[in-house]
Short mmCIF file of C-alpha atoms in Angstrom, two decimals:
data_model
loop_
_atom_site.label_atom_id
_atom_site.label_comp_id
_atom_site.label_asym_id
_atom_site.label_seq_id
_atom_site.Cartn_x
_atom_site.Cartn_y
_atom_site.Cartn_z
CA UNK A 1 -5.76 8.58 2.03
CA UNK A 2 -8.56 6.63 3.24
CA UNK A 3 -6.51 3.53 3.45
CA UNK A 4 -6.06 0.84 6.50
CA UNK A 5 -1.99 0.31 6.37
CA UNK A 6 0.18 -2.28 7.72
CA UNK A 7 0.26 -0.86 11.38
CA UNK A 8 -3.25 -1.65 11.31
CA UNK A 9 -3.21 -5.29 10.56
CA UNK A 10 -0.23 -5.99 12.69
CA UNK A 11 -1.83 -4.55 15.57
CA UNK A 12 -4.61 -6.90 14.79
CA UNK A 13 -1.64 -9.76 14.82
CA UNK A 14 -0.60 -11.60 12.20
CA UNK A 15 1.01 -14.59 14.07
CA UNK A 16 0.33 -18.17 12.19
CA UNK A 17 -1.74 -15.99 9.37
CA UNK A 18 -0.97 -15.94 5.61
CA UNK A 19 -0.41 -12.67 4.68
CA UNK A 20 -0.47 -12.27 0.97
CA UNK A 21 2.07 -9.39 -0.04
CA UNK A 22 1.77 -8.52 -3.75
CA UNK A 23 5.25 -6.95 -4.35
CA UNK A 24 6.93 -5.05 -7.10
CA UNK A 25 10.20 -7.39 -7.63
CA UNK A 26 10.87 -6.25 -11.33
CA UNK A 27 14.53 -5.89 -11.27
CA UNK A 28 16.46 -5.76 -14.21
CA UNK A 29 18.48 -9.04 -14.97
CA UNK A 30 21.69 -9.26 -17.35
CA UNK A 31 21.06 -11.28 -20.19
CA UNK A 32 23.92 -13.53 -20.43
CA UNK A 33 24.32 -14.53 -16.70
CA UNK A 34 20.87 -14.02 -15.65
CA UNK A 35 22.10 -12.07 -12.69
CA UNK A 36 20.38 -9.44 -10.54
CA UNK A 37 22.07 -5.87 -12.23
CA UNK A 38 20.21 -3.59 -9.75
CA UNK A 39 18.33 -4.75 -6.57
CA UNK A 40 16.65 -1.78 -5.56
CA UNK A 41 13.08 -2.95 -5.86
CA UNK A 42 14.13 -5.89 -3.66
CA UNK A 43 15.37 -3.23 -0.91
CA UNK A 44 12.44 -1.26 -1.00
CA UNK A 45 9.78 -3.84 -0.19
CA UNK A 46 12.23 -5.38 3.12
CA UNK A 47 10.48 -2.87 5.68
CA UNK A 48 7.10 -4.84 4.97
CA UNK A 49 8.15 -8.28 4.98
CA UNK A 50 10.67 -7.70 7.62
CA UNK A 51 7.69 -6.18 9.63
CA UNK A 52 5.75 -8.94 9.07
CA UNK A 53 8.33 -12.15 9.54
CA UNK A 54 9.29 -10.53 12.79
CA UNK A 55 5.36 -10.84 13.81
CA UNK A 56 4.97 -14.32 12.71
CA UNK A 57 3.28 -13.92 9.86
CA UNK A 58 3.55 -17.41 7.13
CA UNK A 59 4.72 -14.45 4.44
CA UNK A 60 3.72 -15.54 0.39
CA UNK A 61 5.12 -12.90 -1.97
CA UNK A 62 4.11 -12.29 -5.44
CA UNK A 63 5.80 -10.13 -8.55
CA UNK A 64 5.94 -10.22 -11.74
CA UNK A 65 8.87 -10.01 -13.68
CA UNK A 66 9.08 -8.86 -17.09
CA UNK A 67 6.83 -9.14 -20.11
CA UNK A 68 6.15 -12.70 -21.02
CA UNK A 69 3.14 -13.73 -23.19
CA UNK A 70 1.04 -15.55 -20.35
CA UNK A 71 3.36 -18.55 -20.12
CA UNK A 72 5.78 -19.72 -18.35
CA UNK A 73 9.34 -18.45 -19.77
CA UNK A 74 12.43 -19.57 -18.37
CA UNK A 75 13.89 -15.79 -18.78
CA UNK A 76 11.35 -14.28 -16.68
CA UNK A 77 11.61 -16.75 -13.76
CA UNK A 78 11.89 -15.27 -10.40
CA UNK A 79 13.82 -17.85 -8.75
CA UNK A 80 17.09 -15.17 -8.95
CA UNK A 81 14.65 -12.86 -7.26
CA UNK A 82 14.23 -15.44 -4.34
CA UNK A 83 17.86 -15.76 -3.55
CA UNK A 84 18.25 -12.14 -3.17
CA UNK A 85 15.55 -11.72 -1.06
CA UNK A 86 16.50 -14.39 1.55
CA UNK A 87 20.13 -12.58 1.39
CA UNK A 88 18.55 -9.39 2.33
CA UNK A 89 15.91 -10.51 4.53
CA UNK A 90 18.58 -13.06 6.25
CA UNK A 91 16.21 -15.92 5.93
CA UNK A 92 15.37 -18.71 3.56
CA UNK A 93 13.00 -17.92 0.95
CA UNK A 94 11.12 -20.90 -0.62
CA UNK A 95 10.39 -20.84 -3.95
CA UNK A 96 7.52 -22.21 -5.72
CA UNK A 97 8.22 -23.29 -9.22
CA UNK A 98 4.44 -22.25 -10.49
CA UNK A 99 1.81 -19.43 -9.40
CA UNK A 100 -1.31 -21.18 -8.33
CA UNK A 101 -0.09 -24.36 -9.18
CA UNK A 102 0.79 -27.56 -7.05
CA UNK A 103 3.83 -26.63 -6.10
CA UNK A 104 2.68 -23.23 -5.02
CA UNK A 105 0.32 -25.09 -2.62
CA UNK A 106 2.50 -27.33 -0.97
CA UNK A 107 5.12 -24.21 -1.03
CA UNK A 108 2.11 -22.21 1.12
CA UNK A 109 1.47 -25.13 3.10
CA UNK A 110 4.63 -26.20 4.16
CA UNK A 111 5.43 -22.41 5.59
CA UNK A 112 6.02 -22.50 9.98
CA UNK A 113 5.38 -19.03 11.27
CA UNK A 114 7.94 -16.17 10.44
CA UNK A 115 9.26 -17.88 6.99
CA UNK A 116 8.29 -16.37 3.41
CA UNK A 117 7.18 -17.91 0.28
CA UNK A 118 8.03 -16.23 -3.23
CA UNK A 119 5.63 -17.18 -5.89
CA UNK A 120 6.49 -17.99 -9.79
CA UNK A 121 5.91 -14.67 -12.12
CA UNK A 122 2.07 -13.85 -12.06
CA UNK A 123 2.23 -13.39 -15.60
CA UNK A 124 3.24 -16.66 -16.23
CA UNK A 125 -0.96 -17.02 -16.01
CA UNK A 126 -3.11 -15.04 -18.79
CA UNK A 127 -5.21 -14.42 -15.86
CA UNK A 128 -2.94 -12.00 -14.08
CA UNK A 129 -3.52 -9.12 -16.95
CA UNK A 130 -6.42 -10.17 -18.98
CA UNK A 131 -8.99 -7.54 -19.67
CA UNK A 132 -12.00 -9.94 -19.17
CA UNK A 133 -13.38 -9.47 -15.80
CA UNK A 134 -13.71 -13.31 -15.18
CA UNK A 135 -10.85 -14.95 -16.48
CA UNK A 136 -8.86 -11.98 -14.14
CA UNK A 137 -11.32 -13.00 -11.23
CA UNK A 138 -10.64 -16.78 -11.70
CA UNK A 139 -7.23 -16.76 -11.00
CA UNK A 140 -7.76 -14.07 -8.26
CA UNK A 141 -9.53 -16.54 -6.97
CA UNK A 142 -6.96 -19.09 -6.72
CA UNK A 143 -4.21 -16.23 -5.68
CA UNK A 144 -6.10 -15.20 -2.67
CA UNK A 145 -6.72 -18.84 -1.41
CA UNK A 146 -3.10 -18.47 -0.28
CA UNK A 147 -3.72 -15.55 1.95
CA UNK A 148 -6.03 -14.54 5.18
CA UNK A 149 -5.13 -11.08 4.18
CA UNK A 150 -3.63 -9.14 1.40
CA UNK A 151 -0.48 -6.39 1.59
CA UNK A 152 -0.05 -4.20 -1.78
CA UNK A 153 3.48 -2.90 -1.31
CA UNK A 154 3.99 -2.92 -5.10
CA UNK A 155 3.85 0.94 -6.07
CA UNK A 156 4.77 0.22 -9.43
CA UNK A 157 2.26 -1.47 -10.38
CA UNK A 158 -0.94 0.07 -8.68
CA UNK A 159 -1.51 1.69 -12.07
CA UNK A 160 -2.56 -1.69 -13.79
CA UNK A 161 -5.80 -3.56 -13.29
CA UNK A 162 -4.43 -6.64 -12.68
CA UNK A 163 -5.49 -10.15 -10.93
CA UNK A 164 -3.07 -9.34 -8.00
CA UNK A 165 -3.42 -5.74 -7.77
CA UNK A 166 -7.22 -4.78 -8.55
CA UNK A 167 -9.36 -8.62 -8.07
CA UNK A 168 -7.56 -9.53 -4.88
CA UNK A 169 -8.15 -7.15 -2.57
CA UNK A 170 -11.63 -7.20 -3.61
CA UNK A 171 -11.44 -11.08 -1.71
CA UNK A 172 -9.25 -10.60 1.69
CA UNK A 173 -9.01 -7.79 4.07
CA UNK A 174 -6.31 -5.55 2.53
CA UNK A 175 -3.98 -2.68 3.83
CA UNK A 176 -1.31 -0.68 2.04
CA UNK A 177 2.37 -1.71 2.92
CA UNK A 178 4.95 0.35 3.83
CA UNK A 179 6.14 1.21 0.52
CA UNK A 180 2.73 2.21 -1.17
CA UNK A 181 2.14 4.21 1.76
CA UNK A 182 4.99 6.55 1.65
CA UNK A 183 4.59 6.71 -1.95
CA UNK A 184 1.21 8.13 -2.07
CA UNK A 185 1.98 10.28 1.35
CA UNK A 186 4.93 12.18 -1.12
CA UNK A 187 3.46 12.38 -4.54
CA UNK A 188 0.39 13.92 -2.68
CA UNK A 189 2.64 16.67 -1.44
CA UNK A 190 3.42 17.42 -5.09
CA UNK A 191 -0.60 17.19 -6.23
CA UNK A 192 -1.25 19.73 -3.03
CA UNK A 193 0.20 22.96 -2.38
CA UNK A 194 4.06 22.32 -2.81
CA UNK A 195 6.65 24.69 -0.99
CA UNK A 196 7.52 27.14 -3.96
CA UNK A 197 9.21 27.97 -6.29
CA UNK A 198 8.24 24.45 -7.91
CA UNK A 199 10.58 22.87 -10.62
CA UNK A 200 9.60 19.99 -12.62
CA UNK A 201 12.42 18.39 -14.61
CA UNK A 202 11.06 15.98 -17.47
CA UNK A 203 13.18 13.70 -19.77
CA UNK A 204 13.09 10.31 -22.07
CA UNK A 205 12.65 10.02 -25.64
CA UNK A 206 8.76 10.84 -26.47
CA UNK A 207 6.18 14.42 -25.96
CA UNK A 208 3.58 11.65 -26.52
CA UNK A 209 4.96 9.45 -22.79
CA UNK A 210 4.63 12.23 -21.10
CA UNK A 211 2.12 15.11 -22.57
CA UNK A 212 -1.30 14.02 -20.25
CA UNK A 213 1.52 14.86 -17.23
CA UNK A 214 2.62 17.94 -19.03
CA UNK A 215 -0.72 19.26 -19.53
CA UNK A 216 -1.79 18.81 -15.68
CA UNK A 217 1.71 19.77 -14.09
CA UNK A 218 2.09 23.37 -16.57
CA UNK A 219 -0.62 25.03 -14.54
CA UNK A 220 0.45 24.36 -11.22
CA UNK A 221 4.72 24.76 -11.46
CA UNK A 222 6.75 27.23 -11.71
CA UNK A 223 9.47 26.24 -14.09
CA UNK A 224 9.15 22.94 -16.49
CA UNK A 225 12.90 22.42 -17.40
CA UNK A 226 12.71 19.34 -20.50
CA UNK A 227 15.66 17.48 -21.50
CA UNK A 228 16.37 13.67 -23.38
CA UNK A 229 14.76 13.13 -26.63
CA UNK A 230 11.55 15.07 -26.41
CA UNK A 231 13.57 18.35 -26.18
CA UNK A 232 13.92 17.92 -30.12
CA UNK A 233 10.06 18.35 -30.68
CA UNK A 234 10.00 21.25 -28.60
CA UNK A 235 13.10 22.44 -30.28
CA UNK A 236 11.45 21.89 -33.63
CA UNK A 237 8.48 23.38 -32.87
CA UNK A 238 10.49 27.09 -32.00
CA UNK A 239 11.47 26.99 -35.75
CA UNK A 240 14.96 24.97 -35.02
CA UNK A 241 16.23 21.88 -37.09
CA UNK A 242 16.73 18.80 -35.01
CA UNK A 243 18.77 17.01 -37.32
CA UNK A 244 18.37 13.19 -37.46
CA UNK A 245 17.09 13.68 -33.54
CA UNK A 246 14.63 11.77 -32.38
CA UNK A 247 11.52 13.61 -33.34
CA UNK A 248 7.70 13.46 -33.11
CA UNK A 249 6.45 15.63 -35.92
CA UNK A 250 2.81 14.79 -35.08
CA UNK A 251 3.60 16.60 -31.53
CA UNK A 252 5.14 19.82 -32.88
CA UNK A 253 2.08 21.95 -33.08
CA UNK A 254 1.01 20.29 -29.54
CA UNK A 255 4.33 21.24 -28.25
CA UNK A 256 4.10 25.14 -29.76
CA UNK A 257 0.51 24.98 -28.23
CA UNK A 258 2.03 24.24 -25.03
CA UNK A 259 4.69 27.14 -25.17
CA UNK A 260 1.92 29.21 -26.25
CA UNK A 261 -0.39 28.60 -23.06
CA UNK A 262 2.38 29.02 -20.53
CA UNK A 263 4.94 32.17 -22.06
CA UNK A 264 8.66 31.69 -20.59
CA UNK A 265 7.58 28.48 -18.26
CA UNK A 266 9.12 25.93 -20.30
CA UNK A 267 12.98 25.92 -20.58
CA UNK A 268 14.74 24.16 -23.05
CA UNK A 269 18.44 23.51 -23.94
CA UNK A 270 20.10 26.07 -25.20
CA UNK A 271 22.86 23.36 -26.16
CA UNK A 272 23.29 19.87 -27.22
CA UNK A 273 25.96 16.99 -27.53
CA UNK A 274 25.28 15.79 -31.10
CA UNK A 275 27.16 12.66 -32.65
CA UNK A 276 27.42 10.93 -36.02
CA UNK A 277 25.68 8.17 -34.90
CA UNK A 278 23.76 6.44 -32.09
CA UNK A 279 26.50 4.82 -30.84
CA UNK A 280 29.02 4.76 -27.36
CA UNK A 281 32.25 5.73 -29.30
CA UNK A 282 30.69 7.76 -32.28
CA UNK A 283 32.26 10.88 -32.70
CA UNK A 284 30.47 13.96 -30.59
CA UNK A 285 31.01 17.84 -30.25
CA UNK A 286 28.76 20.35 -28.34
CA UNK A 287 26.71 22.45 -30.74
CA UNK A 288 24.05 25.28 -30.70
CA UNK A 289 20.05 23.72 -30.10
CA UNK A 290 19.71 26.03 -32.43
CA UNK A 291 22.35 24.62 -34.97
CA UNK A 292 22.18 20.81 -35.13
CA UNK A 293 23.99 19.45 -38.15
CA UNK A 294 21.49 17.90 -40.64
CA UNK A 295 23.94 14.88 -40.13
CA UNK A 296 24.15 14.64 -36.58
CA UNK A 297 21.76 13.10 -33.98
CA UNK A 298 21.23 14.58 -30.57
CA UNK A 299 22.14 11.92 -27.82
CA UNK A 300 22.54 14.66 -24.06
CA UNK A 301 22.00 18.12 -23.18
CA UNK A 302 25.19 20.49 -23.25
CA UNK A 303 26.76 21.69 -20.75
CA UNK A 304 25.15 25.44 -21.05
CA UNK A 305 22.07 24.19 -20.23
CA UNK A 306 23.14 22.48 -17.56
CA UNK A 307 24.36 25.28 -15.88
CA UNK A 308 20.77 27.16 -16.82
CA UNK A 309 18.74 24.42 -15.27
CA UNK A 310 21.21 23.86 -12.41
CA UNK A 311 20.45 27.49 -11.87
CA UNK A 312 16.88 27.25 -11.97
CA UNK A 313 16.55 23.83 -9.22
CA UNK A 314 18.53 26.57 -7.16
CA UNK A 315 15.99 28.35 -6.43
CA UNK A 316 13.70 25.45 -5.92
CA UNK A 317 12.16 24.83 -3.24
CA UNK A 318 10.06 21.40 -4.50
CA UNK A 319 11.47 19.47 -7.16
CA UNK A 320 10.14 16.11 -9.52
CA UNK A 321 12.33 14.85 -12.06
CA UNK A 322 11.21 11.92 -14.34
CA UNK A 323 13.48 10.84 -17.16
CA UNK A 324 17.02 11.47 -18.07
CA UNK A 325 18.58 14.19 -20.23
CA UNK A 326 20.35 11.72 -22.45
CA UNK A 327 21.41 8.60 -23.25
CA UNK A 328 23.08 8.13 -20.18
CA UNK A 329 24.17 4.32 -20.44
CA UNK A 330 26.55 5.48 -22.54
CA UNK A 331 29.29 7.32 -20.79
CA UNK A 332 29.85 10.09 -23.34
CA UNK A 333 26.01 11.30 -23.07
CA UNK A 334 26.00 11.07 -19.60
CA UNK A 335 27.31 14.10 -17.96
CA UNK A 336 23.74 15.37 -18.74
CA UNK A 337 21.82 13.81 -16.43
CA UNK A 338 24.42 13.65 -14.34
CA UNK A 339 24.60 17.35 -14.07
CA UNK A 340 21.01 17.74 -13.52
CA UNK A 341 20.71 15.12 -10.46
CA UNK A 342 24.02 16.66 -8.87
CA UNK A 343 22.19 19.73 -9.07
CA UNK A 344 18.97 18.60 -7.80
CA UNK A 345 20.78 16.83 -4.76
CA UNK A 346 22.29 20.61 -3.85
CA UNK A 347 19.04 22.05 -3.78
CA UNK A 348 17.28 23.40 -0.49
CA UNK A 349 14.43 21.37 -1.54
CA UNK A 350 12.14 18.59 -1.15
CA UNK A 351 12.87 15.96 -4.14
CA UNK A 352 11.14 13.59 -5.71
CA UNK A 353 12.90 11.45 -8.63
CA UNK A 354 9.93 9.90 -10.36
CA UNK A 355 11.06 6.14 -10.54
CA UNK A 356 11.90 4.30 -14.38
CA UNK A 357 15.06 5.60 -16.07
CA UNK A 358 15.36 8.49 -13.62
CA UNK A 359 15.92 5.78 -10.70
CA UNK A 360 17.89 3.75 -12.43
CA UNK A 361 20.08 6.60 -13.78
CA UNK A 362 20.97 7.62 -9.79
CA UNK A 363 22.34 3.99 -9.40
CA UNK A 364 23.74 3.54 -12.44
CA UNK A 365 25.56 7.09 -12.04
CA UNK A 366 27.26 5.97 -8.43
CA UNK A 367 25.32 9.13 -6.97
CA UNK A 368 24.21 9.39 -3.63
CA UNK A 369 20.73 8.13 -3.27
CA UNK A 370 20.60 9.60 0.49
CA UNK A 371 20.88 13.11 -1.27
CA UNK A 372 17.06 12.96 -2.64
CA UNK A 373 13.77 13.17 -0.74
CA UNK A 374 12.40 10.51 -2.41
CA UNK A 375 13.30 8.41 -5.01
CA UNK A 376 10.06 6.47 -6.09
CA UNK A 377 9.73 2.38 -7.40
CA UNK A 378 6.85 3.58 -9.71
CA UNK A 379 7.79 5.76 -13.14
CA UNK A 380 4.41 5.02 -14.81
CA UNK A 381 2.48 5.02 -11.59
CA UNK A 382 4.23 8.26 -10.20
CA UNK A 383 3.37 10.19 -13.60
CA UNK A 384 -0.13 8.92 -13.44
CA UNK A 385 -0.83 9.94 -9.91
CA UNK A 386 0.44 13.65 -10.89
CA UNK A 387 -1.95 13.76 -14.02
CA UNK A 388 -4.89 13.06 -10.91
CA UNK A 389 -5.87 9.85 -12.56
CA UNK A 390 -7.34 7.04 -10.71
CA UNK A 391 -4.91 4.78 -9.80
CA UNK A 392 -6.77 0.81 -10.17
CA UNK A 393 -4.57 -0.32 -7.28
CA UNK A 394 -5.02 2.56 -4.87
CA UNK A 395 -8.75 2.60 -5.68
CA UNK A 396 -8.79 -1.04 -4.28
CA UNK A 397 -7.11 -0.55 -1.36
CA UNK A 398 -9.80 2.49 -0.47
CA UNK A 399 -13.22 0.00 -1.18
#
């Protein structure tokens, strides 16, 4: 990768410069108490601004957080993000209470040397994702007045041409932090030539999510195990009833196309836990993919084909899984992807958990993070560095 990083500007120095840091700090809040629910996002940006606090860099950080509709939106405020970054980083962070507003210039200006600024939510500002080249380059404009360089450690979001991700760098000198770094250095193992046998585990709910990454990974792996909802299109399109499963019948001739291209590559469940409803107490039993009651909807893989994928990651050597095998928030459809990360974590292999649900699923499921090569920040940027697209956020960094 053709990219200056952040050894590059620190050897430069950084002392008494703004370094602009656009980071990823969109961490999942609870929606009564407004509390951080899982801070992992926060943890993996720390090496940067650690890095650069320790060099004496004034630090301004900028996220988004959430969808909101170009306004500000009191749900969507970072200001919980700020407090858990000053406990991690063990120093105040200041807060500004707008973007590019007054109080995020007298935030900036107020900063000494080592101390770190955290910016309102970029998409409080239409700017930040507007498709028009210069209402996005107007308030790039006023984002990169804060800096005298620019850091992109925000991996999950170098998919999106966005104010802070594409239109920045194109004004400051720019490196790649930490975090970007590593992520690229890993998911180009995967794009290269991969240690073999090569196992791709895919989950979530839609064929359509995921079929531009099915298309380019079925050449180049070895086994494609699929799991979570989209196993039911796949299922339907081998002849079986799905029930009320989730179910893409505009995919089901893709899906028999795709069996079609690659014979015995894609494995499927042989078994499913099927309940009466979508619910976390609705009555379940483990029945036959093959034999879903017209009645029943399928919410987690059973545990047959756990075993049968457990036994194919076995013999992996390389191993990406994106998206879990069921509806794992609920404790009776988790064992699942449960089963499938335990047995990716007792692999002899290099593994790469492909960020979104998958991520979240390790935490959530208490398992050992430490067990997995990599565990990435970027589900939609991970998948669409695999399918070889270009990446707007990378490609900025490389100009």
């Amino acid at each position: 990768m053709s990219i200056r990083n952040l050894d590059d500007l620190l050897a430069e120095g950084v002392s008494g410069r703004r370094v602009l840091v656009r980071a990823d700090l969109n961490v999942p809040l609870d929606k009564q108490t407004g509390e951080i629910t899982d801070d992992g996002r926060i943890r993996a940006v720390l090496p940067t601004l650690s890095a650069l606090v320790q060099a004496g860099a004034k630090v301004v950080v900028c996220s988004h957080l959430g969808r909101p509709k170009g306004a500000p939106d009191p749900q969507f405020s970072l200001r919980p993000v700020a407090g858990r970054l000053g406990e991690l980083l063990g120093t105040t962070v200041h807060f500004a209470e707008d973007t590019v507003g007054e109080s995020a210039r007298s935030t900036v200006d107020g900063l000494a040397d080592g101390q770190v600024a955290l910016l309102e939510n970029l998409r409080f500002n239409k700017g930040e994702t507007s498709k028009d080249d210069a209402e996005r380059g107007a308030f790039a404009d006023q984002l990169a007045a804060f800096g005298d360089a620019y850091v992109d450690d925000a991996f999950g979001a170098v998919h999106r041409k966005h104010a802070s991700v594409y239109d920045v760098p194109a004004r400051l000198p720019h490196v790649a932090g930490r975090l970007v770094l590593r992520e690229v250095e890993v998911l180009s193992k995967l794009t290269g030539n991969p240690d073999r046998p090569y196992v791709v585990v895919l989950g979530g709910s839609k064929v359509s999510d995921k079929l531009a990454v099915i298309e380019a990974l079925l050449p180049t792996v070895d086994r494609l195990l699929i799991g979570g909802g989209m196993c039911f299109t796949f299922l339907k399109a081998q002849g079986h009833e799905v029930g009320s499963s989730l179910l893409e019948e505009e995919m089901v001739e893709t899906c028999r196309n795709l069996m079609e291209r690659e014979p015995g590559k894609i494995m499927l469940p042989v078994d499913v836990v099927a309940a009466v409803a979508f619910a976390p107490d609705a009555a379940h039993d483990t029945v036959p993919a093959d034999g879903i009651p017209s009645h029943q909807v399928g919410l987690d893989i059973g545990p047959e084909t756990v075993a049968g994928f457990a036994a194919a990651l076995s013999q992996a050597k390389t191993i990406f899984w994106n998206g879990p095998m069921g509806v794992f928030e609920m404790a009776a459809f988790a064992n699942g992807t449960r089963g499938v990360a335990e047995a990716i974590t007792k692999a002899d292999a290099f593994s790469v958990v492909g960020g979104g649900d998958s991520a979240a699923a390790v935490r959530v499921l208490g398992l050992d993070e430490s067990a997995f090569g990599h565990i990435s920040t970027g589900g939609g940027a991970s998948l669409e560095y695999l399918e070889g697209k270009t990446l707007p956020g990378i490609a900025a960094l490389e100009n």
